[in-house]
Amino acid sequence: MKSDIEIAQAATMTPITEIAEKVGLSFADIELYGKYKAKLPLDVLKKFETNKEGKLILVTSINPTPAGEGKSTVTVGLADAFAQKGTRVMVALREPSLGPVMGVKGGAAGGGYAQVLPMEDINLHFTGDIHAITTANNAIAAFLDNSLHQGNPLQIDPRRIIWKRVLDLNDRALRHVTIGLGGPLNGVPREDGFDITVASEIMAVLCLATSLEDLKERLAKIVIAQRYDRKPVTVGDIGVAGAITMLLKDAIKPNLVQTIEGTPALIHGGPFANIAHGCNSVLATKTALRLADVVITEAGFGADLGGEKFLDIKTRQLEKTPDAVVIVATLRALKMHGGVDKTDLTLENKEAVARGFANLKRHIQNMQAYGIPVVVALNQFESDTEAEIEVLTQLTQDLGVEISLTQVFAKGGKGGLDLAEKLSPMLQEKADFHYLYELETSISDKINKIVTEIYGGYKVNFSDKAKRQMREIEENGWAQLPICMAKTQYSFSDQPQLLAAPEGFEITVRELIPKIGAGFIVALLGNIMTMPGLPKAPAALKMDVTNEGKISGLF
Amino acid sequence: MKSDIEIAQAATMTPITEIAEKVGLSFADIELYGKYKAKLPLDVLKKFETNKEGKLILVTSINPTPAGEGKSTVTVGLADAFAQKGTRVMVALREPSLGPVMGVKGGAAGGGYAQVLPMEDINLHFTGDIHAITTANNAIAAFLDNSLHQGNPLQIDPRRIIWKRVLDLNDRALRHVTIGLGGPLNGVPREDGFDITVASEIMAVLCLATSLEDLKERLAKIVIAQRYDRKPVTVGDIGVAGAITMLLKDAIKPNLVQTIEGTPALIHGGPFANIAHGCNSVLATKTALRLADVVITEAGFGADLGGEKFLDIKTRQLEKTPDAVVIVATLRALKMHGGVDKTDLTLENKEAVARGFANLKRHIQNMQAYGIPVVVALNQFESDTEAEIEVLTQLTQDLGVEISLTQVFAKGGKGGLDLAEKLSPMLQEKADFHYLYELETSISDKINKIVTEIYGGYKVNFSDKAKRQMREIEENGWAQLPICMAKTQYSFSDQPQLLAAPEGFEITVRELIPKIGAGFIVALLGNIMTMPGLPKAPAALKMDVTNEGKISGLF
């Protein structure tokens, strides 16, 4: 079987100018980055804002296995299926982070015959957005430490600096560091740490901003430290909101690329789905909705995590809610939820599929509770058996929900035609969307609602630290913000080993972190890793480039 | 008077496709980055390698004041002057580093009416080259620390790790850090530090590489640490030379932009001129020489530092030596060399000019000693008086050297026409170039030659550490590499306060650092700052961007 990169390199790309024309964009509307990438200036959105808004399909999934269930692949393949049916369609995806690409993943732009191209560029530096965010994030840190060094006029407590530096790499040795060593000419010594860039609040800010103006306002509000009197210190307070916005003036423009079948794709922004909300940028999705009749987008991890945050956080900025939701499942993952050991997932086990269905069922009901119609996409693997598929199909249909066997990895858009057919009638109806919670309710009520109604938990406990932080948040007038849950992606609960559809469990909120620029309060339910490490044999060991510039080892 | 950015923003840029056509490049030859920037794929060099090689003019300067003497400005203006005379000309410059732009400089792409455009982009992220270098540099560090963490199979001594992390920012608090704290899951604790990206050996490697193949070979040879047995550990040893080359596959392509008068300019690479060699990339200069009849380039700091390294390091890779050298001087700097206090430099002082001329004179004679014809460019400032100019002119002409009053800052190319006229006849002759030293001579002989013949010093002392390092370098077979002197730019000596043309001084080499990827041995003559700090009021405080994306505060 061909690897993803071999399939990608064998594909013939269409010049991006022609891809742009498919959705009515002329050469003058776009900024080329090489022959196969372009940025869309923000005035494109203005120019087309009177276009009728397209229909929005959100692709999410059950609680995944570590390998992921193929959400991006289904998203891309589904778009190509709509394109094959003659629909004017666009994909709106997240940008991959280089750290995991060099570490474990090797690549993250769909897979098989459902990929976005040029996959090498998208997986590496792309158009530089993430590098701009790294730079902006670290410039704030440098200005902050310079303020400490230059007499500390803002009375910043060096023990209470929240803002960390970032790199777009997996680098565990930077998780906990001390900086400012070497005497008085070299800054003020303090504890510090590095996150991966996609965990930076700036990434979340960029993805939720609705204009350059909004971006600057949000950046100014980011809380980076506390004073000795515990009052918050913001980016605005240190006087660099303008400079930081300037550093992001190009990063905020959505990136246009194409799927392997030539469907226009906007790939823009990629915040972590645990510590942040895990969706591509509002501006990209907004733009796609004005350019295409159908837009397919995805949210990180499962429907309980990225899905919930898409609906309760992103849509409030997007001013558009999904017309349909696709929940991606694999038999492998369902069997895992059914109690099968990781090493036995390729063996037929109908009973385990039936037991694991409990996970899918709760996700279906959760999405339906928002008032959005649901279709299940079974992302097919070679090891799937007819009998297992029949069990799953029956159980899903018993809920009155349609299920589609998708084979987009092996067949591209053709393998998603059935899914597109099942979605099409839903797009004719107006979904009766309603939020899970109102912003005006208290922080604890909002978290309670998520835990009891989405996770199926019984009760929320708050640590003493979280209680203190809740008071500070209320005192600062931030209590009306939505909640960004930071929990494991593997379980509905805060315990990765509680698979399927656990009940009666309690959840402990360890910390509440105000992300005022992003505009949400992070509720930390466990040790969330914000700087991954490298494995013993990093994927990079196999990466190479020929003398002619051809890349190998991305996969 | 208009600021640089106001002049830049008032200029009408020509689409980069038309700029490319001026030197025979078609749309298919270039990779657009927006409408006014492009990258030149390396096969452009191959395509045009049979073109006749153009003439090369090197712009260098006297020992500068902290503000610099306007070398880039003269370089750009001189190119525009040649263009006005109808010559097919290109500029080849270095990329500005973002750290100093945000810190003190505010911008570094020429000045006044002798600038390169789009100045905002060039001063900020440009085409992402420096970000790619940051990422490549830090990926090596992450792989190195991961190797320590994963059982240390290479027996790397964590106390003898040479490779530092980098950021393209001024951030003094990162000069000395400890990393790997927080217990066994978070790496191996050790001392570390961050440099600014332009001080990374990768920047020097990128600028001296002659192909992607050569780049990979050089990257593999970079020494990053010592084992417990003191044997060197290289990037090749940790197995990521391919992956790191892959990260640089686009950064190695020269960037095409334009001067304010529409002259094609290649801006590519920007290594520090102290710790590294301080010149733009070999590939950019080589490419320019095949595309244009006259190429104007510059080297960092004074002729003793960047100039010497251009001639003794870069030209060996370039396989082309300058046909003429321009030494830029200002009356302000000459007066400073003549003993005038910094606050009085705008007051007329003919005697100080005459005394300070000693500095210029030694630089002239040094360049002549290489066998290259010299012209002095007096970069005019408003405070310059007729009488002072006459003193300088007379003294220069007494040496048989021509001097040209350049007014390119105020007048653009027109202000450099006289300089171009004076250079033109020199370009008809073949310069009788010879290197200062042969590579085969010993390290101490090479350093001795630079110190006595270029600097005018009396003697070189080596610290015990440097002596030990010299032995290690010899044992490892690296003694045939050229020397990259790392000293203050303000004086011929290693003491910044020794102005004009000091004599009889001794120089102490504190350390010898092998940069095997770059292919030179750094001789450290003092505390060279490889991570600048921010001033009390950083330039960034004044930077901003409007809601429409227009930038202010770069200057």
CSV table of C-alpha atoms in Angstrom, one decimal, chain A residues 384-542:
chain,number,residue,atom,x,y,z
A,384,ASP,CA,-13.7,-4.6,9.9
A,385,THR,CA,-16.0,-7.6,9.3
A,386,GLU,CA,-19.5,-7.7,7.8
A,387,ALA,CA,-21.0,-9.0,11.0
A,388,GLU,CA,-19.5,-6.2,13.1
A,389,ILE,CA,-20.7,-3.6,10.7
A,390,GLU,CA,-24.2,-5.1,10.8
A,391,VAL,CA,-24.2,-4.9,14.6
A,392,LEU,CA,-23.2,-1.3,14.6
A,393,THR,CA,-25.6,-0.4,11.8
A,394,GLN,CA,-28.6,-2.0,13.6
A,395,LEU,CA,-27.8,-0.3,16.9
A,396,THR,CA,-27.4,3.1,15.3
A,397,GLN,CA,-30.6,2.7,13.2
A,398,ASP,CA,-32.5,1.7,16.4
A,399,LEU,CA,-31.8,5.2,17.6
A,400,GLY,CA,-33.4,6.6,14.4
A,401,VAL,CA,-30.0,7.7,13.2
A,402,GLU,CA,-28.5,7.1,9.9
A,403,ILE,CA,-25.0,5.5,9.5
A,404,SER,CA,-22.8,5.5,6.5
A,405,LEU,CA,-19.8,3.3,5.7
A,406,THR,CA,-17.1,5.7,4.5
A,407,GLN,CA,-14.1,4.5,2.5
A,408,VAL,CA,-12.6,7.9,1.8
A,409,PHE,CA,-9.1,6.8,2.8
A,410,ALA,CA,-9.0,4.1,0.1
A,411,LYS,CA,-11.3,5.7,-2.5
A,412,GLY,CA,-11.3,9.5,-1.9
A,413,GLY,CA,-14.6,11.4,-2.5
A,414,LYS,CA,-16.2,8.3,-4.1
A,415,GLY,CA,-15.9,6.6,-0.7
A,416,GLY,CA,-17.9,9.4,0.9
A,417,LEU,CA,-20.8,9.7,-1.6
A,418,ASP,CA,-23.2,7.7,0.6
A,419,LEU,CA,-22.4,10.0,3.6
A,420,ALA,CA,-23.0,13.1,1.4
A,421,GLU,CA,-26.3,11.6,0.2
A,422,LYS,CA,-27.5,11.0,3.8
A,423,LEU,CA,-26.5,14.5,4.8
A,424,SER,CA,-28.0,16.4,1.9
A,425,PRO,CA,-31.7,16.3,3.0
A,426,MET,CA,-30.7,17.5,6.4
A,427,LEU,CA,-29.1,20.6,4.9
A,428,GLN,CA,-32.5,21.6,3.5
A,429,GLU,CA,-34.0,21.9,7.0
A,430,LYS,CA,-33.3,24.5,9.5
A,431,ALA,CA,-31.7,23.0,12.6
A,432,ASP,CA,-33.3,24.1,15.9
A,433,PHE,CA,-30.0,24.9,17.6
A,434,HIS,CA,-29.8,25.9,21.3
A,435,TYR,CA,-26.8,26.3,23.5
A,436,LEU,CA,-26.0,23.9,26.3
A,437,TYR,CA,-25.8,26.9,28.7
A,438,GLU,CA,-26.4,30.6,28.8
A,439,LEU,CA,-23.3,32.8,29.4
A,440,GLU,CA,-25.0,34.6,32.2
A,441,THR,CA,-25.2,31.5,34.5
A,442,SER,CA,-22.4,31.1,37.0
A,443,ILE,CA,-19.2,29.4,36.3
A,444,SER,CA,-20.0,26.4,38.5
A,445,ASP,CA,-23.4,26.1,36.9
A,446,LYS,CA,-21.9,26.1,33.4
A,447,ILE,CA,-19.4,23.4,34.4
A,448,ASN,CA,-22.1,21.4,36.1
A,449,LYS,CA,-24.2,21.5,32.9
A,450,ILE,CA,-21.3,20.2,30.8
A,451,VAL,CA,-20.4,17.5,33.3
A,452,THR,CA,-23.9,16.2,33.9
A,453,GLU,CA,-25.5,16.7,30.5
A,454,ILE,CA,-22.6,16.0,28.2
A,455,TYR,CA,-20.2,13.8,30.1
A,456,GLY,CA,-22.9,11.9,32.1
A,457,GLY,CA,-21.1,12.6,35.3
A,458,TYR,CA,-22.8,12.8,38.7
A,459,LYS,CA,-21.1,15.7,40.4
A,460,VAL,CA,-18.4,18.4,40.1
A,461,ASN,CA,-15.9,19.0,42.9
A,462,PHE,CA,-13.7,22.1,42.9
A,463,SER,CA,-10.3,22.1,44.5
A,464,ASP,CA,-9.5,24.8,47.0
A,465,LYS,CA,-7.3,26.5,44.4
A,466,ALA,CA,-10.2,26.4,41.9
A,467,LYS,CA,-12.5,27.9,44.4
A,468,ARG,CA,-10.1,30.7,45.1
A,469,GLN,CA,-9.7,31.3,41.4
A,470,MET,CA,-13.4,31.3,40.9
A,471,ARG,CA,-13.7,34.1,43.4
A,472,GLU,CA,-11.0,36.0,41.6
A,473,ILE,CA,-12.7,35.5,38.2
A,474,GLU,CA,-16.0,36.7,39.6
A,475,GLU,CA,-14.3,39.7,41.2
A,476,ASN,CA,-12.6,40.6,37.9
A,477,GLY,CA,-16.0,40.5,36.1
A,478,TRP,CA,-15.1,37.5,33.9
A,479,ALA,CA,-17.7,35.1,35.1
A,480,GLN,CA,-19.9,35.5,32.0
A,481,LEU,CA,-17.3,33.9,29.7
A,482,PRO,CA,-17.9,30.4,28.3
A,483,ILE,CA,-16.0,27.4,29.8
A,484,CYS,CA,-13.2,25.7,27.9
A,485,MET,CA,-13.0,22.2,29.5
A,486,ALA,CA,-9.4,20.7,29.6
A,487,LYS,CA,-9.7,17.0,30.1
A,488,THR,CA,-8.5,13.7,28.7
A,489,GLN,CA,-9.8,13.0,25.2
A,490,TYR,CA,-10.1,9.2,25.9
A,491,SER,CA,-13.0,9.2,28.2
A,492,PHE,CA,-16.2,11.1,29.0
A,493,SER,CA,-14.8,11.4,32.5
A,494,ASP,CA,-11.6,12.9,33.7
A,495,GLN,CA,-10.0,9.4,33.9
A,496,PRO,CA,-8.6,8.1,30.7
A,497,GLN,CA,-9.3,4.5,31.6
A,498,LEU,CA,-13.1,4.9,32.1
A,499,LEU,CA,-14.1,3.9,28.6
A,500,ALA,CA,-17.6,3.5,26.9
A,501,ALA,CA,-20.2,5.5,28.7
A,502,PRO,CA,-19.3,5.7,32.4
A,503,GLU,CA,-21.9,6.9,34.9
A,504,GLY,CA,-22.0,8.1,38.4
A,505,PHE,CA,-18.5,9.5,38.3
A,506,GLU,CA,-17.4,12.7,39.9
A,507,ILE,CA,-15.2,15.3,38.2
A,508,THR,CA,-12.6,17.4,40.0
A,509,VAL,CA,-11.8,20.8,38.6
A,510,ARG,CA,-8.2,21.4,39.8
A,511,GLU,CA,-7.8,24.9,38.4
A,512,LEU,CA,-9.7,27.7,36.6
A,513,ILE,CA,-7.5,29.6,34.3
A,514,PRO,CA,-8.8,32.9,32.8
A,515,LYS,CA,-8.0,33.2,29.1
A,516,ILE,CA,-9.5,36.7,28.7
A,517,GLY,CA,-8.0,37.3,25.3
A,518,ALA,CA,-9.5,34.1,23.9
A,519,GLY,CA,-12.6,34.9,25.9
A,520,PHE,CA,-13.1,31.7,27.9
A,521,ILE,CA,-12.2,30.2,31.3
A,522,VAL,CA,-10.2,27.0,31.1
A,523,ALA,CA,-11.4,24.4,33.6
A,524,LEU,CA,-8.5,22.1,34.2
A,525,LEU,CA,-9.6,18.5,35.1
A,526,GLY,CA,-6.3,16.8,35.3
A,527,ASN,CA,-2.7,17.0,34.3
A,528,ILE,CA,-3.0,18.4,30.8
A,529,MET,CA,0.2,18.1,28.8
A,530,THR,CA,0.9,21.4,27.1
A,531,MET,CA,4.4,20.5,26.0
A,532,PRO,CA,4.7,17.0,24.5
A,533,GLY,CA,7.9,15.0,24.6
A,534,LEU,CA,9.6,13.1,21.9
A,535,PRO,CA,9.5,9.3,21.7
A,536,LYS,CA,12.7,7.1,21.8
A,537,ALA,CA,12.8,7.0,18.0
A,538,PRO,CA,11.2,10.3,16.8
A,539,ALA,CA,9.5,10.3,13.4
A,540,ALA,CA,12.2,12.8,12.3
A,541,LEU,CA,14.8,10.1,12.1
A,542,LYS,CA,13.2,8.8,8.9
